[in-house]
XYZ file of C-alpha atoms in Angstrom:
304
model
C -50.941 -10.791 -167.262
C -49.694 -13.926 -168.869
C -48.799 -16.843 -167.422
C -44.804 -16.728 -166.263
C -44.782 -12.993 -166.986
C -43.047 -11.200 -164.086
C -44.418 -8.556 -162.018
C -41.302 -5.749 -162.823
C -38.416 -7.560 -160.578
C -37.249 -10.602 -159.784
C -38.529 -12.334 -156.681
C -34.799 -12.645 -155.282
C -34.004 -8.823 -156.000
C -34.005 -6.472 -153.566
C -34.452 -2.637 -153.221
C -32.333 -0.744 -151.547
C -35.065 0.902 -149.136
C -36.036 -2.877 -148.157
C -32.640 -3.497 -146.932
C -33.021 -0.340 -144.634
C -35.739 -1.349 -143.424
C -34.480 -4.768 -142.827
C -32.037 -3.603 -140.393
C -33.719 -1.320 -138.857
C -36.123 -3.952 -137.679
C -32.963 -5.492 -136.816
C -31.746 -2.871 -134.381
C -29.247 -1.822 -136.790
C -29.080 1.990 -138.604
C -28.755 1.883 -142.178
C -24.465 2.236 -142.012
C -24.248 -1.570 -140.650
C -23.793 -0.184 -137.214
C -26.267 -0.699 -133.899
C -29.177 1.446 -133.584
C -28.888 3.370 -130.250
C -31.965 2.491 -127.950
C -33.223 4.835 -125.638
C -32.556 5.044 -122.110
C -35.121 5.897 -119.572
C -35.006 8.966 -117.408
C -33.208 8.836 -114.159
C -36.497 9.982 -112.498
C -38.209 7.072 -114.117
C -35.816 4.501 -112.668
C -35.469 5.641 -109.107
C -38.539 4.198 -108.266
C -37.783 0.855 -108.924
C -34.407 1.187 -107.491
C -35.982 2.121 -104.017
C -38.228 -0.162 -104.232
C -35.738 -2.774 -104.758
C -34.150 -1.386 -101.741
C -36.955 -1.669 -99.710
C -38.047 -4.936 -100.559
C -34.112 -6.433 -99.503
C -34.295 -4.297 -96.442
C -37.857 -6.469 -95.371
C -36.274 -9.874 -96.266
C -33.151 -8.763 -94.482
C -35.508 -7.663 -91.287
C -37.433 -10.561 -91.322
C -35.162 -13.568 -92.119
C -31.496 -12.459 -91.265
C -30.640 -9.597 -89.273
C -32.482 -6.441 -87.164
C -31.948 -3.621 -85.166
C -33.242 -3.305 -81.612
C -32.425 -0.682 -79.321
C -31.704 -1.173 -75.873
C -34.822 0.800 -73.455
C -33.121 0.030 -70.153
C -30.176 -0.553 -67.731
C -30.742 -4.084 -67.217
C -27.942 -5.258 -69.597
C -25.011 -2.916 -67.947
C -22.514 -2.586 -68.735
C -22.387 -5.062 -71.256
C -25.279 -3.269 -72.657
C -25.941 0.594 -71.805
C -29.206 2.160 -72.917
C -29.782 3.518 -75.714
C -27.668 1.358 -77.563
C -28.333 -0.560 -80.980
C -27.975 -3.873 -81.516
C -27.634 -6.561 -84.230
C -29.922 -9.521 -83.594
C -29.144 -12.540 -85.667
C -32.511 -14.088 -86.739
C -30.748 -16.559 -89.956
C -29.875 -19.340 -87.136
C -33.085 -20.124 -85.565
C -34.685 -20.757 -89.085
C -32.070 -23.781 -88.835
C -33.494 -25.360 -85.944
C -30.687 -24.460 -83.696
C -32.328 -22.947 -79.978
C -30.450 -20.541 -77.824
C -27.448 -21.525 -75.633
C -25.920 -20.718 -72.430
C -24.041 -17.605 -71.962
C -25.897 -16.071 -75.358
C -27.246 -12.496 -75.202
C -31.116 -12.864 -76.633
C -33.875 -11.040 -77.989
C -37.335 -12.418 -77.049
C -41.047 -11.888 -77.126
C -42.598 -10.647 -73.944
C -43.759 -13.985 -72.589
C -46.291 -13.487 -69.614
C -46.396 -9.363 -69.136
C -42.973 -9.497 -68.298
C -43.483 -5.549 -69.286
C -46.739 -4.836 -67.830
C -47.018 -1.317 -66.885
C -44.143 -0.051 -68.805
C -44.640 2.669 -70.424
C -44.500 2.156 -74.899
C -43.640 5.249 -77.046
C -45.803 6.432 -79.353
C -44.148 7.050 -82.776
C -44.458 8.964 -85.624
C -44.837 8.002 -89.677
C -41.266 7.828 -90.239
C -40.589 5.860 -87.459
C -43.386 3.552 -87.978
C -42.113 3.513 -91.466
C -38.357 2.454 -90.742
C -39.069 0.446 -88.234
C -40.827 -1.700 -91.003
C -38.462 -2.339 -93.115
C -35.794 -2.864 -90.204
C -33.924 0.483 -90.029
C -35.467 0.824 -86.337
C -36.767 -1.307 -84.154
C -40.438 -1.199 -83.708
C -41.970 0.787 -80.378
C -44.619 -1.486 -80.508
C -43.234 -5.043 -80.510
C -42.822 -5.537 -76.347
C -39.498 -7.238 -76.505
C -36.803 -8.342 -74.278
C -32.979 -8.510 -74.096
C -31.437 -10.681 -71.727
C -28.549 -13.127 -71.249
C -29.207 -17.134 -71.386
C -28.131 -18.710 -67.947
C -29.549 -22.253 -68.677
C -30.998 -24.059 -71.095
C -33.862 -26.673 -71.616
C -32.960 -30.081 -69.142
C -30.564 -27.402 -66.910
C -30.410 -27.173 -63.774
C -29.958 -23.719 -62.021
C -29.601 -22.256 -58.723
C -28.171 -19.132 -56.922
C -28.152 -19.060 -52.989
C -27.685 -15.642 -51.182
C -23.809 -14.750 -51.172
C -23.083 -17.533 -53.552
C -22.346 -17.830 -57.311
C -24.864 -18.763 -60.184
C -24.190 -22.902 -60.338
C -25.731 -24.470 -63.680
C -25.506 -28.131 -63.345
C -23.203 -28.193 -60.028
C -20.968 -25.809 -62.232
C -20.481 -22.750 -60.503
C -20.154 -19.766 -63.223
C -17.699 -17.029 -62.960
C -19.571 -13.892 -64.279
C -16.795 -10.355 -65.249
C -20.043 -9.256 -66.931
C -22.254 -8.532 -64.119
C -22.536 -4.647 -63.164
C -19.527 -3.718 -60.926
C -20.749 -3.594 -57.100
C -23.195 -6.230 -58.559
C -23.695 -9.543 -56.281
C -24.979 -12.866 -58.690
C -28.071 -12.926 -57.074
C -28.610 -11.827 -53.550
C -31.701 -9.513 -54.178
C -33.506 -12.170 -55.312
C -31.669 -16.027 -54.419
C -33.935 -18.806 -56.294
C -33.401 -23.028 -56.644
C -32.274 -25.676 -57.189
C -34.491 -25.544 -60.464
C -34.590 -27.777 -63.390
C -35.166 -25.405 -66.796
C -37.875 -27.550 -68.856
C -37.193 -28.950 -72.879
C -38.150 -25.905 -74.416
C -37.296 -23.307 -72.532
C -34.318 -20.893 -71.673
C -33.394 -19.207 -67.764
C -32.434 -15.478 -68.187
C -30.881 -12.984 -66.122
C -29.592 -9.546 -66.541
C -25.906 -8.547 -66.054
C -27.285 -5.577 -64.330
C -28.393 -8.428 -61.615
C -29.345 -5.524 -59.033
C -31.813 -3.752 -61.728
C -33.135 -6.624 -64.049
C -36.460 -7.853 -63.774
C -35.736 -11.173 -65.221
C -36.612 -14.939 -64.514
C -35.651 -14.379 -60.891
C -38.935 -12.317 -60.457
C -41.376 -14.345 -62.875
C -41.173 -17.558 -61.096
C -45.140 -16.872 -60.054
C -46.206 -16.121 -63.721
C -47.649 -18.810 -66.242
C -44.256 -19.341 -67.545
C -42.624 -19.534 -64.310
C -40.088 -17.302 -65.113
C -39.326 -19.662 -67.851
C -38.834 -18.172 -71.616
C -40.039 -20.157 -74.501
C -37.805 -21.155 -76.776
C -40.256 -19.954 -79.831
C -40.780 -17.014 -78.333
C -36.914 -16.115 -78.643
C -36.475 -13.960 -81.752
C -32.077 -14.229 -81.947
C -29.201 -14.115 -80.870
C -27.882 -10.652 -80.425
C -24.500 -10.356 -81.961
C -22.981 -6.965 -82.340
C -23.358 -3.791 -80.664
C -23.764 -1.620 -83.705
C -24.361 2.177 -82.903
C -22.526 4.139 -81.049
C -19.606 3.767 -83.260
C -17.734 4.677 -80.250
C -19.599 1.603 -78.584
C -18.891 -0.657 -81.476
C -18.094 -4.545 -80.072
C -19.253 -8.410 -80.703
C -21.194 -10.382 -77.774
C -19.451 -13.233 -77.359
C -20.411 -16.095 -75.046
C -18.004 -16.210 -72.057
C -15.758 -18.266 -71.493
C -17.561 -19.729 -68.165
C -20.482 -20.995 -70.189
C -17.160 -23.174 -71.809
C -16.287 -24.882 -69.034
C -15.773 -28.731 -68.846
C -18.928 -30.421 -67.500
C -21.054 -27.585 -67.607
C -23.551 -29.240 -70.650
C -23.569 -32.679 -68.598
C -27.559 -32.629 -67.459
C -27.634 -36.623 -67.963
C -24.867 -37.023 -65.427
C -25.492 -34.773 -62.917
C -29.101 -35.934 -62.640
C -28.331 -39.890 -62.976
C -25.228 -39.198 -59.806
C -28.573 -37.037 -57.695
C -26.156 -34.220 -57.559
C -28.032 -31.272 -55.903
C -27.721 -27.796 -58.224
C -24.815 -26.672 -56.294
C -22.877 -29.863 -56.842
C -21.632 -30.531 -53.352
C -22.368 -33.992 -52.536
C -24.466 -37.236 -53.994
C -27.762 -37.439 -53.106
C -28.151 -41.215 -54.183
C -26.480 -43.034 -56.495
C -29.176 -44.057 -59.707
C -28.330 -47.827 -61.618
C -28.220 -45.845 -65.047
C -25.102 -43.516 -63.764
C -22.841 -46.245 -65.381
C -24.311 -46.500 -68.753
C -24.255 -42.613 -69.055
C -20.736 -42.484 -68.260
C -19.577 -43.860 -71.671
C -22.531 -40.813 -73.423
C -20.486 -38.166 -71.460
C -17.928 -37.638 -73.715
C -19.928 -38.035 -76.577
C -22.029 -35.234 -75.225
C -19.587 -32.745 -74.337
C -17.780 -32.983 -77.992
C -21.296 -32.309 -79.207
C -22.055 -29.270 -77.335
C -18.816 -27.820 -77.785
C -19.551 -27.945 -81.902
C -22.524 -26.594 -81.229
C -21.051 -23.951 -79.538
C -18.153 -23.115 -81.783
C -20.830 -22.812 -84.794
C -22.649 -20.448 -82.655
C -19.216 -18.411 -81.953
C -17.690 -18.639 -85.319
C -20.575 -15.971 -86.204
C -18.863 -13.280 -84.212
């Protein structure tokens, strides 16, 4: 072919089958309009939606929220068995430890459930339990309420009230016919950093701190062994109600451990003991203290 001789069209030309082609590898059909793409099957999808599902329920289950169910009477009638609960596990991630007057989940610390017997369950048990539709029968946990807190100090003599920190605590949850304390009395007892006192409101059939004072923990729970804060009693809908800390754990004074140790004020708070030099430089801390614990409080509240 000779040199500038073309090859049948010009290089700028186009045939009208290119252009079809053209926009069809441009998603478009050959009217100027957008080619339809195919959808997949329902069937093919479903799978990833459920596993979607699952995958949120496990996050969920292990960062935020999960369901326990209550095995015993120990929590009446706050708490009746059978019941499900809500346990907030977001707030510990955040640093922040249990508080007085809080309903809590927690590990089995020192065999508090030692010959009790554990169900044995079955795939789909096993399987929702996983991803936090049921609680698990093989996790040993506890539910109990928080009574004092790390630095506390905690006593209950026979015919008397619970006293935390020469506060004396007026308890409408206990079981009716219920006495604070007087099948098992214990203190004056100061609650190490760390660690939480609990009791059942069912005082008369809870095996709780009262009757682990001989154990490695002393009765004592460890703070890291708490899993949350249980916040709503979800199932029965009939049963449906928040857990709210009373208002006795509220009370003016009640969070002042620096005071009541630097005035040697015995658990039950009636009379000094001995007067310390560094009562006088605490005083001004007091009411720095109590504003504290009271936000503290009303962030842990505000939840409900």
């Amino acid at each position: 072919m000779a040199v500038g001789a073309r090859s049948g069209r010009d290089e700028g030309d186009e045939r009208p089958d290119d252009a079809v082609e053209y926009k069809a590898a441009e998603g478009e059909d050959a009217d100027g309009g957008k080619a339809a793409r195919p959808h997949r099957s329902f069937w093919k999808e479903l799978p990833l939606l459920v596993g979607i599902a699952l995958l949120l329920a496990l996050l969920i289950k292990t960062f935020l929220v999960q369901a326990f169910s209550i095995p015993s009477d120990s929590m009446q009638d706050t708490l009746q068995r059978g019941d499900r609960v809500l346990v907030d596990k977001l707030t510990p991630w955040f640093g922040s430890e249990p508080e007085r007057g809080e309903v809590v989940v927690f590990h089995d610390p020192a065999n508090w459930l030692s010959g009790e017997p554990t169900p044995d369950p079955n795939f789909a048990q096993k399987a929702l339990s996983w991803i936090g539709l049921m609680p698990s029968a093989e996790e040993k946990d506890l539910i109990k309420r928080t009574i004092a807190i790390g630095g506390d100090t905690v006593e209950c003599k026979k015919g008397g009230p619970v006293v935390v920190n020469g506060k004396e605590l007026d308890e409408p949850y206990i079981f009716p016919g219920n006495t604070p304390c007087d099948d098992a009395p214990f203190g004056p007892i100061t609650v190490p950093k760390g660690k939480i006192w609990v009791m059942g409101d069912h005082r008369q059939n809870s095996q709780d701190s009262r009757y682990h004072m001989q154990d490695s923990t002393q009765g004592f729970v460890p703070v890291d062994k708490v899993v949350g804060r249980a916040v709503v009693v979800a199932w029965p809908v009939t049963r449906w109600a928040t857990l709210p800390v009373p208002d006795t754990f509220d009370q003016p004074g009640i969070g002042n451990q620096a005071k009541a140790t630097a005035l040697g004020l015995g658990a039950s708070g009636l009379g000094p003991v001995g007067l310390a030099p560094a009562a006088l430089g605490l005083t001004g801390a007091v009411p720095v203290v109590l504003w504290r614990r009271r936000r503290l409080t009303a962030g842990s509240t505000s939840q409900l």
